[in-house]
Coordinates of C-alpha atoms in Angstrom, one line a residue:
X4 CA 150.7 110.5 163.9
X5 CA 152.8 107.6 164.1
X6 CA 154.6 109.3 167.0
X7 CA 151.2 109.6 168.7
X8 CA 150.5 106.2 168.1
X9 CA 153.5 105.5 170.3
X10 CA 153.0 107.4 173.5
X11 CA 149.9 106.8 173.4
X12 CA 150.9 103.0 173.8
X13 CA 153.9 104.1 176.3
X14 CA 151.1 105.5 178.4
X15 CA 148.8 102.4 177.9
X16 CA 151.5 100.2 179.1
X17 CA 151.6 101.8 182.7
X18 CA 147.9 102.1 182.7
X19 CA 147.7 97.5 181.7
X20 CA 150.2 97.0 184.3
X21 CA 148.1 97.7 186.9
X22 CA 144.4 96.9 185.2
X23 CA 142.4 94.1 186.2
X24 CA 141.8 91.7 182.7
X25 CA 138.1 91.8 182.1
X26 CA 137.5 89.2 179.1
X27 CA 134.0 89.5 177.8
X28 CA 133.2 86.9 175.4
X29 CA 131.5 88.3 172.5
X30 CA 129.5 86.7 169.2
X31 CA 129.1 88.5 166.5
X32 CA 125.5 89.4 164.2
X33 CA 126.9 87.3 161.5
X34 CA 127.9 84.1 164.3
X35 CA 131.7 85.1 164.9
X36 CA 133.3 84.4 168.5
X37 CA 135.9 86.7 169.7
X38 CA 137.1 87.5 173.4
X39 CA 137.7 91.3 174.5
X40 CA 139.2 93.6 176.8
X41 CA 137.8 96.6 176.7
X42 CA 139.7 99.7 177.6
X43 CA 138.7 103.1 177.1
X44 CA 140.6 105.2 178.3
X45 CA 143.1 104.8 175.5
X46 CA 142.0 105.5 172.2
X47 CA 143.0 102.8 170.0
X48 CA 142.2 99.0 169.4
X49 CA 144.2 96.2 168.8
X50 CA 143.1 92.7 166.9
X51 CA 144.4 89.5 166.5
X52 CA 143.3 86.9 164.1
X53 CA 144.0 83.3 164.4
X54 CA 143.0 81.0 161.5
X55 CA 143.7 77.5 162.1
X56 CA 145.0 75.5 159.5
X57 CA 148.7 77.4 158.1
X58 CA 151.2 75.8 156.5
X59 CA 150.3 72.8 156.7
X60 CA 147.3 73.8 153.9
X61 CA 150.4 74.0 151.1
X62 CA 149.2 71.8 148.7
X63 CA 151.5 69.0 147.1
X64 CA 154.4 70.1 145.4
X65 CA 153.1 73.3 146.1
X66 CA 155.3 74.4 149.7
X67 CA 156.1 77.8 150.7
X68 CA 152.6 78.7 149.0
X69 CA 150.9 79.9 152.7
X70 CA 153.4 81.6 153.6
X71 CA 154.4 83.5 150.2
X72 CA 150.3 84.4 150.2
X73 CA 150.1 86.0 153.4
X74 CA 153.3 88.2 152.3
X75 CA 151.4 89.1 149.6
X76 CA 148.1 90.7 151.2
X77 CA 149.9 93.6 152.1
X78 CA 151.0 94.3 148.6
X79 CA 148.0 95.8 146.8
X80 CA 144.3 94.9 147.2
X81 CA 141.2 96.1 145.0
X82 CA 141.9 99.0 143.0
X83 CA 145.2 99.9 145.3
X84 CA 148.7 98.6 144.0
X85 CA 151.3 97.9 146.9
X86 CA 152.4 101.1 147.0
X87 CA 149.1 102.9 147.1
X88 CA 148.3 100.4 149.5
X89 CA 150.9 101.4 151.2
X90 CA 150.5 105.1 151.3
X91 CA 146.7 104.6 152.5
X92 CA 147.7 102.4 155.5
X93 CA 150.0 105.1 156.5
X94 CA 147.5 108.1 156.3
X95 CA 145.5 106.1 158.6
X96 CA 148.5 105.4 161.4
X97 CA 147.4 102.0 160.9
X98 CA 149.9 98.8 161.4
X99 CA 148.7 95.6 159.9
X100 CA 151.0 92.1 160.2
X101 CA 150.3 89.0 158.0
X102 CA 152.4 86.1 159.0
X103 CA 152.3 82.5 158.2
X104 CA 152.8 79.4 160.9
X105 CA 152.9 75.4 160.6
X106 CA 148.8 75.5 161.9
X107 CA 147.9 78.8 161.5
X108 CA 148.1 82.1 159.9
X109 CA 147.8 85.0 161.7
X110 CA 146.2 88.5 161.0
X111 CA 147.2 92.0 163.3
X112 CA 145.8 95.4 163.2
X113 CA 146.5 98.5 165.5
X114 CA 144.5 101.5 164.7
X115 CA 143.2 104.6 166.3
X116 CA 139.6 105.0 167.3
X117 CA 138.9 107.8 165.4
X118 CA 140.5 106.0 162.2
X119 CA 138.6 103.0 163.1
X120 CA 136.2 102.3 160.2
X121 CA 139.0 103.4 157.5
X122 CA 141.3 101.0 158.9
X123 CA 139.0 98.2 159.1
X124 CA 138.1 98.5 155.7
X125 CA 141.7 98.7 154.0
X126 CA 141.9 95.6 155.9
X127 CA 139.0 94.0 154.8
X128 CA 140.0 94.8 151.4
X129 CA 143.5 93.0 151.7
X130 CA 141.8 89.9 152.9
X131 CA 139.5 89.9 150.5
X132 CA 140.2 91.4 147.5
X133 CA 144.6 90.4 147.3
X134 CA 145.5 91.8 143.9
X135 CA 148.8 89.5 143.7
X136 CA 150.1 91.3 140.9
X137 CA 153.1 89.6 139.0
X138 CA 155.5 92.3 139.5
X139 CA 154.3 92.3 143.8
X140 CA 154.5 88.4 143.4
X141 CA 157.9 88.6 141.9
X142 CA 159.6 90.9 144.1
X143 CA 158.1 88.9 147.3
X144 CA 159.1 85.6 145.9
X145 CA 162.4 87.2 145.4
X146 CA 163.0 88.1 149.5
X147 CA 161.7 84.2 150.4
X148 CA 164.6 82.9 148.1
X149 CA 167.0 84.6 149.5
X150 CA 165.7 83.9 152.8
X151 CA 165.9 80.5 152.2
X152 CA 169.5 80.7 150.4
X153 CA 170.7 82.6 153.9
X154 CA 169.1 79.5 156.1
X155 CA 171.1 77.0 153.4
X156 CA 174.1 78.3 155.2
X157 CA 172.9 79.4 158.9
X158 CA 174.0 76.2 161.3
X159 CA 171.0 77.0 163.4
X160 CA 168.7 76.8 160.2
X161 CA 170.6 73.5 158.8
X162 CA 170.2 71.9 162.2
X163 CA 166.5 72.5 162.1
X164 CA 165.7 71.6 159.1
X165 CA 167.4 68.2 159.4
X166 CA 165.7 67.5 163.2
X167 CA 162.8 68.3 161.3
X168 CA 162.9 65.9 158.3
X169 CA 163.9 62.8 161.0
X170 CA 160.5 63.8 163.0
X171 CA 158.1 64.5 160.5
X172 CA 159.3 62.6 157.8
X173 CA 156.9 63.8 154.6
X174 CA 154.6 65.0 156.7
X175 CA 154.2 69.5 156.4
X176 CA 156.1 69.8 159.5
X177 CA 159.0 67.8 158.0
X178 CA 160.0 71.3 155.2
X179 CA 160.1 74.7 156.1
X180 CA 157.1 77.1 155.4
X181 CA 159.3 78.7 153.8
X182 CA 159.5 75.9 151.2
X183 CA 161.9 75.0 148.9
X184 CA 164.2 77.2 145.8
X185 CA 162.5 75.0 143.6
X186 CA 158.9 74.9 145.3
X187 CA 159.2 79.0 145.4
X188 CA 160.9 79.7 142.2
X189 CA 157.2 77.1 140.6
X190 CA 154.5 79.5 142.4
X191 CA 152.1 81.4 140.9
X192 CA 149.7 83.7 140.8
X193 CA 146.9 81.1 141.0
X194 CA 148.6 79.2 143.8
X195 CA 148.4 82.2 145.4
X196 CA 145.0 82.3 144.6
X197 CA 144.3 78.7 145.7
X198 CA 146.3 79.4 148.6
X199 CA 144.2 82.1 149.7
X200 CA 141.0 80.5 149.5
X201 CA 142.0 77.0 151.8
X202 CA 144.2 79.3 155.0
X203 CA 141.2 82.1 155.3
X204 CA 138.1 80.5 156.0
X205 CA 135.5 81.6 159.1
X206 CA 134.8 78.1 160.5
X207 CA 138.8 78.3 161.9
X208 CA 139.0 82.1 163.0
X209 CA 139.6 82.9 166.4
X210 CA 139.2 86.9 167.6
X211 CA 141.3 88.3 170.4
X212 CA 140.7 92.4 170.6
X213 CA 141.8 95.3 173.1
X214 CA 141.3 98.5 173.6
X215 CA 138.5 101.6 173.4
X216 CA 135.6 99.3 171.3
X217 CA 132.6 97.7 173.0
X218 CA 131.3 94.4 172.4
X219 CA 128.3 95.6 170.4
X220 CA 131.3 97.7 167.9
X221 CA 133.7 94.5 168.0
X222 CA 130.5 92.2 166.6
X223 CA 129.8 94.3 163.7
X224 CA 133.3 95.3 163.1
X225 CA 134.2 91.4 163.3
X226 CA 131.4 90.7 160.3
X227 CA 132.6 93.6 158.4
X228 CA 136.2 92.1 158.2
X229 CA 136.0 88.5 157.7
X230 CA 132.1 87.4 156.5
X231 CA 133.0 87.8 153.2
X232 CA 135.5 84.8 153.6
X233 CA 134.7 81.0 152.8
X234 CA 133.0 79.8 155.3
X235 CA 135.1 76.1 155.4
X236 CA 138.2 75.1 153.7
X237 CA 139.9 71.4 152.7
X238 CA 140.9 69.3 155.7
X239 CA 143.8 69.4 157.9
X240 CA 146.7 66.6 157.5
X241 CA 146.2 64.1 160.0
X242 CA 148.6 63.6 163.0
X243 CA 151.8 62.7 162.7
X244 CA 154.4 60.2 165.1
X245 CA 157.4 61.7 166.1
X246 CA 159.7 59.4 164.2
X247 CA 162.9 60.1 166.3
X248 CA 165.5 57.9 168.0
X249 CA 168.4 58.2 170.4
X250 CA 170.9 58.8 167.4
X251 CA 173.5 61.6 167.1
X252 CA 172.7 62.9 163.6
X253 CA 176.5 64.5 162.2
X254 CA 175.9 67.1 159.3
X255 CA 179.8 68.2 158.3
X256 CA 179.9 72.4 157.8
X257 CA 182.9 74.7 158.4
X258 CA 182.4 76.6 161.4
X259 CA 184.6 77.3 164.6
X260 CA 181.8 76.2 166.5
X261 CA 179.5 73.2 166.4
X262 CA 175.2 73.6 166.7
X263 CA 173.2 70.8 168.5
X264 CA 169.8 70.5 168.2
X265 CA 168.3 67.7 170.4
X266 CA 164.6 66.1 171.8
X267 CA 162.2 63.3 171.4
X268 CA 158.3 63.1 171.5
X269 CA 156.7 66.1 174.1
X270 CA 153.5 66.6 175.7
X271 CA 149.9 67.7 174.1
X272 CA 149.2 71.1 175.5
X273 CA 145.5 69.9 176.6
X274 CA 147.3 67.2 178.4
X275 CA 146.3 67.3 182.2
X276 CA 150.3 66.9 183.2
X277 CA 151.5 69.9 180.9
X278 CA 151.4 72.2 184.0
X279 CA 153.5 69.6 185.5
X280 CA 155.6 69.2 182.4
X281 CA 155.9 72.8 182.4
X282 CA 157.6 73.6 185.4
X283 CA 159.8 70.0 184.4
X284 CA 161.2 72.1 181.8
X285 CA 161.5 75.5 183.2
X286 CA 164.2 73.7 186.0
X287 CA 165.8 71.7 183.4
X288 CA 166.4 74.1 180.8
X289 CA 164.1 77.3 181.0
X290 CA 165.1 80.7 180.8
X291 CA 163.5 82.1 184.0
X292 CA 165.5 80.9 186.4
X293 CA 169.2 79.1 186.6
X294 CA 168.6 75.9 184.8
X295 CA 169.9 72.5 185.8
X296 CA 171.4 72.3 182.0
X297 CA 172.7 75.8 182.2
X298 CA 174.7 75.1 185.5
X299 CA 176.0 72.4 184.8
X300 CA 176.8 73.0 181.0
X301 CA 178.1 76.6 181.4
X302 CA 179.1 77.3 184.6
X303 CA 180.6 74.3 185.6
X304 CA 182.0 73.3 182.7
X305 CA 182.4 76.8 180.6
X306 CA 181.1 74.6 177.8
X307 CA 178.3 76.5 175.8
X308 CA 177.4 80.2 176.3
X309 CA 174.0 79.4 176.6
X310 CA 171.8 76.2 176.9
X311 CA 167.6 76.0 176.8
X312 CA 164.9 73.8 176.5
X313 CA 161.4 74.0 175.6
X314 CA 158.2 72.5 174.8
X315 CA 156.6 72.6 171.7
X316 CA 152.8 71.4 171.5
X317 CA 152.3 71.7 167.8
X318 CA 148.5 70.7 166.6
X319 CA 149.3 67.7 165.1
X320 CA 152.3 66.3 167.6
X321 CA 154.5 67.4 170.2
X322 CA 157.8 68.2 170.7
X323 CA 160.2 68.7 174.0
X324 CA 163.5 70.5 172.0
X325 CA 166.3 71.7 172.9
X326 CA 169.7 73.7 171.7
X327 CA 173.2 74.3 172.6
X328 CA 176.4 75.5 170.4
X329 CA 179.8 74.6 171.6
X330 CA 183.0 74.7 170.4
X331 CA 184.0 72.0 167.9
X332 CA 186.4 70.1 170.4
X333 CA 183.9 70.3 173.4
X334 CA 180.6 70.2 171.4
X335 CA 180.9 66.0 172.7
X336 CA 181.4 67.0 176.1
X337 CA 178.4 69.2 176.3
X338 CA 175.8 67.1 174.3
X339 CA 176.9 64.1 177.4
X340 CA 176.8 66.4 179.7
X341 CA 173.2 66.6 178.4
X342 CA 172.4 62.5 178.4
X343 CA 173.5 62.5 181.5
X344 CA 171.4 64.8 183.3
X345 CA 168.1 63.6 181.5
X346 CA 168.8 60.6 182.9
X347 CA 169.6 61.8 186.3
X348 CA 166.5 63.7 186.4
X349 CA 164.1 61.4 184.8
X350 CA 165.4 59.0 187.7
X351 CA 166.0 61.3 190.4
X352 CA 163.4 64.0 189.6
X353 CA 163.6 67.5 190.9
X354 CA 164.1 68.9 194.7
X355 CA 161.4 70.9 196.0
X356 CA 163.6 74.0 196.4
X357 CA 163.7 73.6 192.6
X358 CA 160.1 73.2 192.1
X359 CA 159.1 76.6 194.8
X360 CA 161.8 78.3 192.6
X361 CA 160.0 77.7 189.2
X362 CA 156.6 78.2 190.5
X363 CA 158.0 81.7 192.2
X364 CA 159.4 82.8 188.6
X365 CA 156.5 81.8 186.2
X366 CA 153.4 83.0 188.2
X367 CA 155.6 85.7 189.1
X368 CA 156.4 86.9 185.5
X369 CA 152.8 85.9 184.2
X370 CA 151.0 89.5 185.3
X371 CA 153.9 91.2 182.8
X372 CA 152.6 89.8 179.8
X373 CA 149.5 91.9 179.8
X374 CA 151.7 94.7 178.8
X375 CA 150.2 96.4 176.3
X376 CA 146.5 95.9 173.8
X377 CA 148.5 94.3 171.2
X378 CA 149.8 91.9 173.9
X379 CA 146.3 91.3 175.3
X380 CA 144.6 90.6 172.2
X381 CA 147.1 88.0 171.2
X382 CA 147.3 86.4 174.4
X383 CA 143.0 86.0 174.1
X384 CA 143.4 84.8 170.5
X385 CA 146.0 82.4 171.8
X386 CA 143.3 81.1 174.7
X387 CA 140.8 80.8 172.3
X388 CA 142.8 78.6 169.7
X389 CA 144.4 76.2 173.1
X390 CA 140.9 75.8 174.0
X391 CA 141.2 77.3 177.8
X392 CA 138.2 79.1 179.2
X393 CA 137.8 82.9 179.5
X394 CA 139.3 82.8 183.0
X395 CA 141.7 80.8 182.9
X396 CA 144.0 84.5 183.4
X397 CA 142.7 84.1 186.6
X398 CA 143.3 80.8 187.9
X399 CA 146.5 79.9 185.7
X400 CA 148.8 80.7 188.8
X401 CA 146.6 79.1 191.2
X402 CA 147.1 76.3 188.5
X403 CA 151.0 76.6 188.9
X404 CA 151.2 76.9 192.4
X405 CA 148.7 73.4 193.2
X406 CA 151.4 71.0 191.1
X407 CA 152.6 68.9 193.5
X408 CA 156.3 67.6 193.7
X409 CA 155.0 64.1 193.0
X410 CA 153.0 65.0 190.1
X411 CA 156.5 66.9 188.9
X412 CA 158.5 63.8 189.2
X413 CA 155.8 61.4 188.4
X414 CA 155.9 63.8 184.7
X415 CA 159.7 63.5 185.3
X416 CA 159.9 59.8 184.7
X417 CA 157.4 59.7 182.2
X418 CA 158.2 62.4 180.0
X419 CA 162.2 62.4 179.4
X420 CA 163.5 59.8 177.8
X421 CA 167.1 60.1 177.7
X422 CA 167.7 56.9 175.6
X423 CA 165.5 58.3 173.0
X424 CA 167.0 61.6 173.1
X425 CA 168.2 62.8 168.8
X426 CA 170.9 64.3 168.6
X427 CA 171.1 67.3 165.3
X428 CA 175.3 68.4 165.0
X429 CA 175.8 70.9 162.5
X430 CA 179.6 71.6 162.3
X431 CA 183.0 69.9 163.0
X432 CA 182.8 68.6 165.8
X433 CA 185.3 65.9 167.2
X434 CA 185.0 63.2 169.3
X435 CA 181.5 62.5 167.9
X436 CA 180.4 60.2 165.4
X437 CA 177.2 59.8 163.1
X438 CA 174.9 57.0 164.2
X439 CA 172.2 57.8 162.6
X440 CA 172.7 54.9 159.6

């Protein structure tokens, strides 16, 4: 079955790539919103749940909570332990994911039509019924520490996790969702059951689906799954400042090679300049075409492997990030290498061969990520929880394409501010000294 499952979806993939997106907005009986591409001619559905809140729910002293819960719903619900569970899911070719995020957790399924009501209703048990048995809670809590003892000695992972704690301060986004040994090793079973009851409420879903259901099926299917939840849960933290400087932040750790992490304050994703700020980034440090970072880090200079930017609109504050590792003794090099051209560019902004190039790439590569009904579905949920209308699919290009190179520069000059620019080193790195008193 599960072999089904995949050419069937090889088969979808060519069949997407050439589909026209039809999003019909949909409400269910029970007053649910959820967006939907229907197609029929594959027979299975795809749904993706957004719940807004996450992480940042974790009540005090109480981190990691969130995200051990949501690890936990797949472990046993009602009268099924985790391996029965487990066992049921698979009789049904169903796959379910559960994850956790700083302002949201998220909810998957992939099912075949003909399994459709079995496999809504295993689900619907996990999200409402959780059994969070010791033994499951144990074992779970178990992988987290060691994920989190494996990040207490990953560069990449120590780099965040400091960058994080200058921005944020005390705020959620300033720890892991991970949370702590000690927050972790505390949990249990009723902060689990605490947990579950503040990150899955219905006044914060957002429904993205795709595949052989119609809008009349998707509304009853959407009550059957998720109006037994809460309807509200406890408020949101408020937003938070970006607390970061231009210091160079030095944390000692014995590797050949040294990790930067580096940013300031970015741009709201409902700002009217993120278009503007978007294609900013894809020329200074994207991934889509040659970056000014990447030429002049790497292949001028042979410094870094590989160099990127990006922007990071959280809910509650934004972000413009960005990474390179070097080697110890030219880790100083590449990070003024880096000054340097966020200043040049925040003076001189970009050329307009720079900006035709970016807009060529992103609406170019846009159409590609309709790729599939998981893809879809996630991509409507995503909509939904960034506030963009139903068609925006079909005007974002024309959206890319109408920034001017004014606007770009204009964004340019506002947005980067290489004097402000913090500076995360994880490593040896020489030359390069710890101002961050």
């Amino acid at each position: 079955m599960i072999r089904y499952i995949a050419a069937l979806w090889l088969a979808l993939l060519a069949a997407t790539a050439q589909a026209e997106i039809d999003i019909q907005e949909v409400t269910s009986p029970g007053g649910i919103d959820a967006w939907l591409v229907q197609e029929d001619s594959i027979p299975f559905v795809a749904i993706e749940i957004l719940i807004d809140g996450g992480a940042s729910l974790d009540l005090p002293g109480k981190r990691g909570a969130t995200n051990l819960m949501m690890a936990l719903l797949e472990e046993g619900s009602g009268e099924l332990g985790a391996r029965a569970f487990q066992e049921a899911r698979e009789a049904l070719a169903a796959s379910y994911g559960f994850d956790a995020y700083d302002d949201s957790v998220s909810i998957s399924a992939v099912f075949l039509s003909e399994n459709r009501d079995e496999a809504v209703a295993l689900l619907r048990q996990a999200l409402t019924e959780p059994r969070f048995d010791q033994t499951a809670l144990d074992r779970v809590r178990g992988q987290v520490l060691s994920i989190i003892r494996g990040e207490a000695q990953d560069p990449n992972d120590i780099a965040g996790a400091a960058f994080d704690k200058a921005a944020f301060g005390d705020h959620p986004y300033g720890t892991s969702i991970n949370g702590t040994a000690e927050s972790v090793t505390a949990l249990t079973r009723d902060d689990m059951i605490d947990a579950h009851r503040n990150a899955l409420v219905k006044s914060r879903v957002h429904v993205g689906a795709a595949g052989d259901i119609s809008a009349d099926e998707l509304g009853a299917l959407i009550d059957t799954l998720l109006g037994d939840l809460p309807e509200d849960g406890p408020p949101r933290p408020d937003p938070v400042d970006v607390a970061l400087d231009g210091a160079t932040t030095v944390i000692p750790f014995d590797t050949p090679q040294s990790v930067a992490l580096f940013g300031h304050e970015g741009i709201d994703r409902d700002d009217e300049d993120f278009f503007a700020a978007y294609l900013l980034n894809e020329i200074l440090g994207g991934r889509g075409v040659e970056s000014r970072l990447m030429r002049e880090v790497r292949e001028k200079r042979g410094l870094t492997y590989g160099i990127y930017t990006h922007l990071v609109p959280k809910d509650l504050a934004a972000l413009y990030l960005g990474q390179v590792a070097s080697a110890n003794n030219t880790i100083a090099q590449a990070i003024e290498v880096v000054r340097d051209e966020w200043a040049k560019l925040a003076e001189e902004g970009v050329t307009a061969e720079e900006l035709q190039q970016a807009k060529t790439y992103l609406t170019g590569a846009y159409p590609l990520r309709f790729d599939g009904n998981a893809e879809i579905a996630g991509i409507l949920v995503g909509m939904q929880r960034q506030g963009l209308p139903a068609d925006y699919v079909v005007n974002r290009n024309a959206m890319v394409e109408a920034v001017t190179l004014e606007e770009v520069n204009r964004v340019a000059s506002e947005l980067l501010d290489p004097e402000g620019l913090h500076f995360v080193v994880v490593g040896q790195p020489e030359g390069l000294e710890n101002t961050d008193q």
